[in-house]
XYZ file of C-alpha atoms in Angstrom:
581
model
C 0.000 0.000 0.000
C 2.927 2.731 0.511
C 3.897 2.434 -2.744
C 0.108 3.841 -4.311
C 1.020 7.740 -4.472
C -1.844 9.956 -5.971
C -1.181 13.037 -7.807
C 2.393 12.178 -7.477
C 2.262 13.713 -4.382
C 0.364 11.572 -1.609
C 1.203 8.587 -0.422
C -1.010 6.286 1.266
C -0.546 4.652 4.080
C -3.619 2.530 4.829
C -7.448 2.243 4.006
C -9.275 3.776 6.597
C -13.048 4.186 5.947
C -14.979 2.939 2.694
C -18.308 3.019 1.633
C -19.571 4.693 -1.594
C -15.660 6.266 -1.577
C -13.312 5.119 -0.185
C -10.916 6.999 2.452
C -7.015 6.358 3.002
C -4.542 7.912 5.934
C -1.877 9.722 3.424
C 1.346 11.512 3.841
C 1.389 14.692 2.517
C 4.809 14.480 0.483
C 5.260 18.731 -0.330
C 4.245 19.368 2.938
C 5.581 16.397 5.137
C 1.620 15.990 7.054
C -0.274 13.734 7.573
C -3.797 13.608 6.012
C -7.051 12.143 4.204
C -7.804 11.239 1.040
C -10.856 10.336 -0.302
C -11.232 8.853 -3.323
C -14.409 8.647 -5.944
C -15.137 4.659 -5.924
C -17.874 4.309 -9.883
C -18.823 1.209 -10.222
C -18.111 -0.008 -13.847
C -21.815 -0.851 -15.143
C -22.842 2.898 -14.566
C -24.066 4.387 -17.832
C -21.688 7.634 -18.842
C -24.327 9.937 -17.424
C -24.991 8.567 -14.159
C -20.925 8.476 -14.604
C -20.736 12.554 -14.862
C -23.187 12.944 -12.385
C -21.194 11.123 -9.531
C -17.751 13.018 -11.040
C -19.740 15.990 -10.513
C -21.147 15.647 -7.134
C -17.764 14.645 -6.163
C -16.028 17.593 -7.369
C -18.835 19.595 -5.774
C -18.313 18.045 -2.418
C -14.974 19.380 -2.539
C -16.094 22.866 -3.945
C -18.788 22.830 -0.764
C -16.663 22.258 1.957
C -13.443 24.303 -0.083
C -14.763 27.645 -0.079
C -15.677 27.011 4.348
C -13.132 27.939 6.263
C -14.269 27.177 9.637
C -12.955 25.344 12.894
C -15.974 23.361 12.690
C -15.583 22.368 9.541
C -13.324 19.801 7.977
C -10.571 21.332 5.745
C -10.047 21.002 2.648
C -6.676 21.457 0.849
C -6.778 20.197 -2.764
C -8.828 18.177 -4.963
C -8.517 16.537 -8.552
C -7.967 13.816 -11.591
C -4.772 11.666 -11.680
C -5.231 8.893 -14.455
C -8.792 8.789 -14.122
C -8.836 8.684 -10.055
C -11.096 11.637 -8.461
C -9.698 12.538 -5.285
C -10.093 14.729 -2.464
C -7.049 15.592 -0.260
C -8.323 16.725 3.374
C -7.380 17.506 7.291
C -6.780 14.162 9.065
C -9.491 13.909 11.931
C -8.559 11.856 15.336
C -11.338 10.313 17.425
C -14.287 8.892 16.676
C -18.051 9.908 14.959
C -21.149 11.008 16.901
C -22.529 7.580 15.636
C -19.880 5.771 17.462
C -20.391 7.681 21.330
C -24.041 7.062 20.878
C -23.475 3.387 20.213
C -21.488 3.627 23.041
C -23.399 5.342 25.478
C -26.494 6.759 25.047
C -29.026 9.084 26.342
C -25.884 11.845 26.663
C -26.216 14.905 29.390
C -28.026 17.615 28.400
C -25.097 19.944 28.428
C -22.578 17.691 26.506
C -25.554 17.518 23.796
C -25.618 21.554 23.687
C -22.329 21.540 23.692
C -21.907 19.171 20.342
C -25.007 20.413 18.956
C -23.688 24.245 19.853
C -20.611 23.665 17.446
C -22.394 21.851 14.653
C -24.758 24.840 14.898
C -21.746 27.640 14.452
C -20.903 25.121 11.476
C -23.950 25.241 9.562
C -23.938 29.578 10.111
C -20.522 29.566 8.718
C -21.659 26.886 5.527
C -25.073 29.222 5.385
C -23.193 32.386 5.346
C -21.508 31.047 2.418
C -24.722 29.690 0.304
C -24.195 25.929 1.114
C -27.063 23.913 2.571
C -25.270 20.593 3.689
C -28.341 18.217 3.455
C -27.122 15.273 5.217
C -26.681 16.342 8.714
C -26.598 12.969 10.619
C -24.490 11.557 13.958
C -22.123 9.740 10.979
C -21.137 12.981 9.740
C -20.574 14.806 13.068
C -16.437 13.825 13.760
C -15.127 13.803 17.658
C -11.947 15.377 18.227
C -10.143 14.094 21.733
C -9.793 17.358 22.799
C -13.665 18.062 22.345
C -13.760 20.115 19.304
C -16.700 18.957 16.545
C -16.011 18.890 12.725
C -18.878 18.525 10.286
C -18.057 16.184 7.314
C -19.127 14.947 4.150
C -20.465 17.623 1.951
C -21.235 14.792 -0.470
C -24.690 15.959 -1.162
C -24.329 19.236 -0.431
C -26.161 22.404 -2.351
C -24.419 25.214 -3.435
C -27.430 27.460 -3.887
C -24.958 30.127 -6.281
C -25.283 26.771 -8.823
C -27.672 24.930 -10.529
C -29.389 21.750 -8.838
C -27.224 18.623 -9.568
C -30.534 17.045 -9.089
C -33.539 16.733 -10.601
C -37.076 17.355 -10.073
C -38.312 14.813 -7.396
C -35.093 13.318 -6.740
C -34.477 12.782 -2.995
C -31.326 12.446 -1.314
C -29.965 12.257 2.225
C -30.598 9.666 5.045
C -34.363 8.884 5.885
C -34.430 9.240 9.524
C -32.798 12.760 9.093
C -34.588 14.405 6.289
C -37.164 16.954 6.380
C -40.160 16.715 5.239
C -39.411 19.002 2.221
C -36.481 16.613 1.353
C -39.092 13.583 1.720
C -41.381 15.262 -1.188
C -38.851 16.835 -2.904
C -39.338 20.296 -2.759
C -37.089 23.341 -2.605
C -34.613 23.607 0.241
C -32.531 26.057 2.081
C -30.832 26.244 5.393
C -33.558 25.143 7.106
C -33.782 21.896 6.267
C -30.485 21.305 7.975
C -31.521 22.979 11.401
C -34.602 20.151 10.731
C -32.019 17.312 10.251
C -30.039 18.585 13.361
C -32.989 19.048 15.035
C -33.699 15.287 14.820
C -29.476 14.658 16.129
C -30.554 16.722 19.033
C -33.380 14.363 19.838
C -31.514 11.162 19.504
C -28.772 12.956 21.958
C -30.732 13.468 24.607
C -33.770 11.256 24.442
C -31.302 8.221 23.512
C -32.959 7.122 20.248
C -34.783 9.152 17.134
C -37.304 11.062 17.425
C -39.350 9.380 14.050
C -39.112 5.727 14.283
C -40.348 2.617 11.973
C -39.537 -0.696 10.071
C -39.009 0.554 6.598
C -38.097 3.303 4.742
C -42.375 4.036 4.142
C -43.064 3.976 7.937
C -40.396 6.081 8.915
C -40.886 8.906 6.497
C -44.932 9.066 6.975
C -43.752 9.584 10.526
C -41.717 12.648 9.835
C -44.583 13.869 7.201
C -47.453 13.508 10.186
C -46.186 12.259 13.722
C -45.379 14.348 16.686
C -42.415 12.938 18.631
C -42.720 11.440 21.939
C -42.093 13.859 24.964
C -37.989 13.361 26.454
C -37.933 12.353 29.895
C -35.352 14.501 32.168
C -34.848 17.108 29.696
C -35.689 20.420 30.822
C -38.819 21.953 29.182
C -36.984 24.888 27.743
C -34.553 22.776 26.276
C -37.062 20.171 24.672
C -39.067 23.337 23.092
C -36.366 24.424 21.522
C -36.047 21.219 19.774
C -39.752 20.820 18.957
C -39.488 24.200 17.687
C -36.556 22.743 14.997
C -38.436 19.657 14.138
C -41.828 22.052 13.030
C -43.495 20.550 10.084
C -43.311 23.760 8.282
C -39.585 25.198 7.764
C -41.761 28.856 8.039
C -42.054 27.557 11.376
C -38.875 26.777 12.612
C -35.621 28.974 13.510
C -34.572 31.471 10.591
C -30.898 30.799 11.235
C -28.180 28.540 12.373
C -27.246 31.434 14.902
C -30.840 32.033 15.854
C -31.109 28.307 16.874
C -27.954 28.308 18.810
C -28.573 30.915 20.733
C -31.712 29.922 22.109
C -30.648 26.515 22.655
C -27.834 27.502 25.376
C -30.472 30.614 26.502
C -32.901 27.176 27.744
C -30.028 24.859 28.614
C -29.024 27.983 31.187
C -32.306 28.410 32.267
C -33.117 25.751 35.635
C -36.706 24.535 35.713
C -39.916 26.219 37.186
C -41.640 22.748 37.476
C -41.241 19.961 39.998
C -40.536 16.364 39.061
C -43.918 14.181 38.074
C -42.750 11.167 40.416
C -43.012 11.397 43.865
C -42.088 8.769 46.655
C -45.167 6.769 47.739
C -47.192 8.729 50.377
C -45.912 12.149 49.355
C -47.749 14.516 47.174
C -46.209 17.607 45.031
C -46.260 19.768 48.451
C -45.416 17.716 51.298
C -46.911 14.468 52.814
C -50.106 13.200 51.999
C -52.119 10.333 50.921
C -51.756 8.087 48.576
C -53.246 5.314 46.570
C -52.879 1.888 47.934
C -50.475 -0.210 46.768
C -51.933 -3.384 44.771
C -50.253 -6.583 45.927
C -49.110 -9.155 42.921
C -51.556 -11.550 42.199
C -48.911 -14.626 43.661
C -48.768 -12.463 46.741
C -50.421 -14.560 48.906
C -53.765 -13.214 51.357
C -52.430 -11.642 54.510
C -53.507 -13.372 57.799
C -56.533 -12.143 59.473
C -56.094 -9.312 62.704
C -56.436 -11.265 65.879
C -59.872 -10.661 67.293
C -59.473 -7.864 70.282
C -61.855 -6.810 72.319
C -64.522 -4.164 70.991
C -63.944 -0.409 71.838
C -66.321 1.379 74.366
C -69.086 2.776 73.051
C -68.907 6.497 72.203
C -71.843 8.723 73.940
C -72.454 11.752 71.778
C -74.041 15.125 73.115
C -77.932 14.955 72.803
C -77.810 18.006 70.328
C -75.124 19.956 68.004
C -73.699 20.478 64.631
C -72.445 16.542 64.771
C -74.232 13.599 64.130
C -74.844 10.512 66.469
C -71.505 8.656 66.837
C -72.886 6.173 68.504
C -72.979 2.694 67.024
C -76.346 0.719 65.582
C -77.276 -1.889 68.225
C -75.562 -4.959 67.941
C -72.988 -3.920 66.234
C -69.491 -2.419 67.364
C -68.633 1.539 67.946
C -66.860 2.725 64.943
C -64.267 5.499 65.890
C -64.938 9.250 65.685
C -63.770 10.973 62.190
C -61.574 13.722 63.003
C -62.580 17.412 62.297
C -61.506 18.981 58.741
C -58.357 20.744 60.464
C -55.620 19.076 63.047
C -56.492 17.754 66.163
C -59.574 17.689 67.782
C -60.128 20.776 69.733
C -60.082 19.863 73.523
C -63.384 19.916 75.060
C -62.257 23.332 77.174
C -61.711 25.391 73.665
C -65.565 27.251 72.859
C -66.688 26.920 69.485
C -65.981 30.726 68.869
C -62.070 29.535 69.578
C -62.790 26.628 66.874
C -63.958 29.265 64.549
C -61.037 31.389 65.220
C -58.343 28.510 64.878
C -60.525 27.858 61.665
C -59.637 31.581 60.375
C -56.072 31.184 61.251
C -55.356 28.516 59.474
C -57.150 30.188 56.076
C -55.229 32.952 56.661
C -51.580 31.327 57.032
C -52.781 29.210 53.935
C -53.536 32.102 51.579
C -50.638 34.079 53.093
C -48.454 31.167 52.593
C -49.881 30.807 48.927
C -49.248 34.831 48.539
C -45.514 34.331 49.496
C -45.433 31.679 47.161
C -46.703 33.425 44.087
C -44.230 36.063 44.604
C -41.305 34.365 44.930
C -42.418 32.607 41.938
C -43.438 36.031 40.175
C -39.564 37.150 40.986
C -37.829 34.208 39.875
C -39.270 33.791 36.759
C -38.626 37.916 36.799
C -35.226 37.315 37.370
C -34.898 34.674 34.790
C -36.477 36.976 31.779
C -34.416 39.417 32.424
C -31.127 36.928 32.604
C -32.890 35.569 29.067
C -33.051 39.273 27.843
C -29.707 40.336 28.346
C -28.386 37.176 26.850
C -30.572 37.613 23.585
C -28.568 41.163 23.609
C -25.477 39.248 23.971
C -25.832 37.006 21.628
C -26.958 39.620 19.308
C -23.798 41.798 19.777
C -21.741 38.789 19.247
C -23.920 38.343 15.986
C -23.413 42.100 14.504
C -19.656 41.429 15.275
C -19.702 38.519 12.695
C -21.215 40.184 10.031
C -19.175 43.076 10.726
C -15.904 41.084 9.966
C -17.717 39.957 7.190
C -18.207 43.585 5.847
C -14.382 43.743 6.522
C -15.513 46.362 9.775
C -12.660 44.445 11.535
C -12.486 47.386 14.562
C -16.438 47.401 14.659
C -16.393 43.821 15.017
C -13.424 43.820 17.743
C -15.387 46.789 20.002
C -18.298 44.126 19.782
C -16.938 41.159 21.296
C -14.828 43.030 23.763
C -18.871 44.352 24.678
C -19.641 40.655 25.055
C -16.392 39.740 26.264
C -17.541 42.600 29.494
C -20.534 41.707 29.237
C -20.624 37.811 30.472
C -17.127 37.273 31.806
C -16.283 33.309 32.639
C -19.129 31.726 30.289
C -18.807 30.075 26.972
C -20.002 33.069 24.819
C -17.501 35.098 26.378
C -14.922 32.688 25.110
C -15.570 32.843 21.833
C -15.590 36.419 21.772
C -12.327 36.088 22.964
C -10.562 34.287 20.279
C -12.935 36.014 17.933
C -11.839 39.242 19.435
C -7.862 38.233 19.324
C -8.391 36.632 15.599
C -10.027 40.532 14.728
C -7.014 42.297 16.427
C -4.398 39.710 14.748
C -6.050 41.460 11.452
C -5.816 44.169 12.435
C -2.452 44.183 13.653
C -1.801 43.003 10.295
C -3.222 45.352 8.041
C -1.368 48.594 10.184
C 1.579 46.563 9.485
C 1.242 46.071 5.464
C 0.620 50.089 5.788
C 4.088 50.644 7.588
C 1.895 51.756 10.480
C 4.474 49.963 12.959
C 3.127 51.527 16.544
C -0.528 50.924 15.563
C 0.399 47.279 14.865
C 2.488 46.819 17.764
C -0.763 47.859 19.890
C -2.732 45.504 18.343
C -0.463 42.664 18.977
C 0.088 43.871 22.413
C -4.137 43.712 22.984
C -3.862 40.498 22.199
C -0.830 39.279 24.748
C -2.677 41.377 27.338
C -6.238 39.676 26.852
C -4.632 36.345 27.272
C -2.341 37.222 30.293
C -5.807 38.239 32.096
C -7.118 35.008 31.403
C -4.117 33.149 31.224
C -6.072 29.583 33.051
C -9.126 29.363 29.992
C -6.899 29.143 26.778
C -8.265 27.089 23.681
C -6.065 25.659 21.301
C -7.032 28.590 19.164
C -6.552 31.116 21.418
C -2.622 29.261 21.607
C -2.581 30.038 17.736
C -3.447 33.908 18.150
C -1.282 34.092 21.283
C 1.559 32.594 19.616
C 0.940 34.650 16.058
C 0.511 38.024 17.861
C 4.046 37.376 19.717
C 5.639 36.021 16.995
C 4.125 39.461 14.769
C 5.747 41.516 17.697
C 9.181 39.835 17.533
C 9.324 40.969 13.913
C 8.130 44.538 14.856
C 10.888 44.789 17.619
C 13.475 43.116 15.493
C 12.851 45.973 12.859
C 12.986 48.408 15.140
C 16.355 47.374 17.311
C 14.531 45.804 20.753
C 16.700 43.514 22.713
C 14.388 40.053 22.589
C 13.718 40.223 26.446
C 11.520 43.413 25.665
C 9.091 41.175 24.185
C 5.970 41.235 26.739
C 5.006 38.003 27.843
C 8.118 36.420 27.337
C 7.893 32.955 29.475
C 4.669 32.918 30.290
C 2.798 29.157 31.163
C 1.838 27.475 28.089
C 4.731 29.041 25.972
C 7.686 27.277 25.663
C 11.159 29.034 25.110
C 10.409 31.985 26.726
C 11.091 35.128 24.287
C 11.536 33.798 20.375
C 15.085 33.051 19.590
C 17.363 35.932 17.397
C 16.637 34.193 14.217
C 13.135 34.365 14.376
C 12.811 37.784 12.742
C 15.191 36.902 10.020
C 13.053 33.421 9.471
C 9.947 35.648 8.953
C 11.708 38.206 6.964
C 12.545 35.297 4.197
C 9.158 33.663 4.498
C 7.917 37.393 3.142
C 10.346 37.853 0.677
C 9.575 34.329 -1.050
C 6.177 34.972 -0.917
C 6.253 38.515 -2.642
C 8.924 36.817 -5.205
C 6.135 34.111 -5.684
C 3.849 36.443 -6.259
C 5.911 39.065 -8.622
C 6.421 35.609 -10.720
C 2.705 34.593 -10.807
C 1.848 38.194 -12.165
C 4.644 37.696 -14.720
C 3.159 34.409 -16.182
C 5.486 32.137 -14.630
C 3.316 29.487 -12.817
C 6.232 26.693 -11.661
C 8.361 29.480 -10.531
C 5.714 31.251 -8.435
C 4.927 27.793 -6.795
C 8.406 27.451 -6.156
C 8.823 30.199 -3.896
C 5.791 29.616 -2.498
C 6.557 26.561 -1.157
C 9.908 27.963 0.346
C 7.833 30.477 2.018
C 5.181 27.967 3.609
C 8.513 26.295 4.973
C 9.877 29.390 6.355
C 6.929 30.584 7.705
C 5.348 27.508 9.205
C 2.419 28.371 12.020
C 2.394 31.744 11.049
C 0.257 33.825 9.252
C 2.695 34.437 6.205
C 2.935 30.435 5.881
C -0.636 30.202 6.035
C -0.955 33.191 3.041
C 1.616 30.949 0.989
C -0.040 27.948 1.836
C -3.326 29.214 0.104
C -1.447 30.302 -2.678
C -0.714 27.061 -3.522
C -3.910 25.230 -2.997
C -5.401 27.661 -4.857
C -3.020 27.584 -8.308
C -2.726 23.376 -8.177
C -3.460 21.377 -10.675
C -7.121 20.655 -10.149
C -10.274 23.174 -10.611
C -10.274 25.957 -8.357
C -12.978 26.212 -5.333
């Protein structure tokens, strides 16, 4: 097997996955990585148009998921022909599929379902944003990484709405237990549909098996066209709305957007529940003790022995006259014992009946003032909890406006928002990702002051970002490593232009970052990995493709983990061989 190398450029190491493709684990021979290939399995009785079709929605797959760029999303680097083998060359993904935990263990805690479902979710806005409606959102397609971070896969099937329908008119595709109903008949779709088909992932997560269930293909879609699904036990209310809201018939019905969704979905998983359980321990009611039914012994239980006959009670002389009736027993037959009155004990025979009355009152009045208290503690905690809802709609708004800001290319619009968000709800998860949204915004910006020779602007920039990690130095994501380490490396270049001694470098040995302060040749390192790259470039513009790829490829050497390697890098995906994205 390591002597197969595609495209004369990966070599594979071993067959990892196959079903209608089939995947190897493949060095990366340019770049020295490891990686995925997939490659486009046609059977040899297809006719030559079923034959383009598959070539096509092969090549789309790899347009779909090539033009996302996401952390949620698998990557892409280069796709093609090589003597009549299609093949995809992508990121090589450790762990295991959604499919595979919920084989293992299933129903999952509410909050590690929010969590996965959270990520998927900021997958499907970042594929939406972009005009591609996935279609086949399913556990199989959801990847594990050990360190917790989701990857949607497969974009197989996926629509590019900017092109024409691969498909025709009536043609359905995805996996029946996932589709919407407007897959099932073969209608139009948009982003919707996938926020259905996640919808249904959602279920399985927490109720521990899908929501629409039958023995054929028939019985399972006439469930998704007409059934309801059964209620989840132990899921909060809140949470299991939002998911009835996804699963709506009608996509008019259901959230307008993959952001929309998320955010409501961690707004209910925050929110505790109002209600109290529906079980209660035999002999207690929803308030406190009480009655209950009696217990029904199993029919092989056998009869219990008859009471021991005792002696009868004394009979019970009532008063001649009053609001009570005659407690005394029929003749011949044995006393039966006095009821007791409606409230506590028996009033002593020395309390009047105007001190009944009054114990009577009492009692109302502690009830209702009991049930007052009640209702307003109630009032203010579900007070409390709209406004805590409220404000985190506003959060998740700002943090919302900052995306399509950096979209818009408002890069220092978008940072003032998250650093809003990042005030607004310090130590929780949104807050995070404005974080490393917030550091990725000032990275470009640090960036673009430095491309305009604006050197002390840039160096602020950079600096933000060392300061916003040194303040939360204990909560750093493996992303929030990568801005960390590409603001200080930006800074060593700045300071190396400018003279600085490498101690001056701020944060120099902090925890997490190894080797203290980068070593002297750092800034010389960078300095070539720019050069190459402009020389690549100068070349390209003159018409001289090999050469430009040359230096490109020196410069994604010399500038490995940084942003200029990543700029070369692209360069090169985007001028191989094969179509571009």
């Amino acid at each position: 097997m390591s002597s197969d190398v595609i495209a004369g450029r990966y070599r594979v190491v071993r067959e990892i996955a196959r079903s209608n493709d089939v995947v190897y684990e493949a060095i990366d021979g340019a770049m020295g990585r490891r990686i995925a290939v997939k490659e486009l399995v046609i059977p040899p009785n297809l006719s030559d148009q079923a034959r383009r079709e598959r070539i096509e929605r092969f090549n789309r797959e790899a347009r779909a998921a090539g033009k996302l760029s996401h952390p949620n999303i698998v990557t892409i680097y280069n796709f093609g022909e090589d003597g009549g083998r299609y093949f995809i060359a992508m990121e090589y993904l450790e762990g295991e599929t959604l499919r595979d935990l919920l084989q293992a263990r299933r129903p999952l805690p509410p909050d590690e379902a929010v969590e996965i479902a959270g990520q998927v979710l900021a997958a499907l806005g970042h594929a939406h944003a972009h005009r591609v409606v996935h279609r086949d959102v399913k556990p199989d397609n959801i990847h594990l990484l050990p360190g917790g971070q989701v990857k949607l896969t497969d974009f197989g099937i996926a629509r590019l709405t900017e092109e024409a329908s691969l498909t025709g008119d009536g043609q359905v595709f995805g996996t029946p237990s996932y589709m919407s109903p407007e897959q099932i008949e073969g209608r139009g779709i948009d982003l919707r549909t996938d926020l259905f088909s996640l919808g249904v992932v959602l279920y399985e997560m927490l109720a521990g098996h899908k929501p629409f269930i039958g023995d054929s293909v028939v019985s399972i879609t006439y469930a998704i066209m007409n059934a309801d699904p059964a209620p989840m036990a132990g899921v909060p209310l809140s949470l299991e709305q939002v998911v009835r809201r996804a699963l709506a018939k009608r996509p008019a019905e259901r959230y307008a957007s993959a952001d929309e969704m998320r955010r409501e979905m961690r707004a209910a998983a925050s929110v505790p529940s109002m209600f109290l359980p529906t079980a209660q321990p035999t002999g207690m009611g929803y308030f406190g003790a009480g009655a209950s039914a009696p217990a029904v012994p199993p029919a092989h239980a056998p009869a219990p022995a008859p009471p021991q006959a005792s002696p009868p009670p004394p009979a019970v002389v009532a008063p001649s006259a009053g609001p009570f009736v005659n407690w005394s027993a029929p003749s011949g037959s044995a006393a039966a014992p006095p009821a007791p009155p409606a409230f506590g004990r028996r009033p002593s025979p020395g309390i009047s009946e105007a001190g009944r009355t009054a114990l009577v009152v009492l009692t109302w009045i502690l009830v209702i003032a009991g049930g007052i208290v009640g209702f307003v503690l109630l009032f203010d905690r579900a007070y409390q909890q709209q406004i805590a809802h409220s404000a985190s709609l506003a959060i998740g708004r700002a943090m919302e406006e900052g995306n399509r800001m950096v979209a818009a290319g408002d890069l220092q619009g978008a940072a003032t928002r998250y650093a809003q968000v990042l005030r607004a709800a310090p130590g929780t998860e949104i807050a995070a990702d404005a974080r490393t949204n917030l550091a990725t915004t000032l990275n470009r910006l640090g960036v673009r002051s430095y491309e305009n020779r604006d050197f002390l602007t840039a160096e602020d920039h950079f600096s933000h970002v060392v300061a916003l990690y040194q303040r939360e130095a204990d909560v750093r994501t493996e992303a929030d490593l990568r801005e960390l380490e590409n603001a200080r490396l930006n800074l060593a270049r700045i300071y190396s232009r400018a003279g600085a001694a490498p101690d001056a470098l701020p944060g120099a040995g902090w925890p997490g970052m190894t080797g203290g302060a980068p070593d002297a040749g750092l800034a010389m390192r960078l300095d070539q990995a720019q050069r190459y790259l402009e020389l690549g470039n100068q070349a390209w513009s003159a018409g001289d493709r090999n050469g430009a790829r040359s230096y490109w490829v020196k410069a994604a050497e010399a500038g490995v983990g940084t942003a200029i390697g990543d700029q070369a890098q692209r360069a090169l995906s985007r001028t191989a061989t094969s179509p571009e994205f």
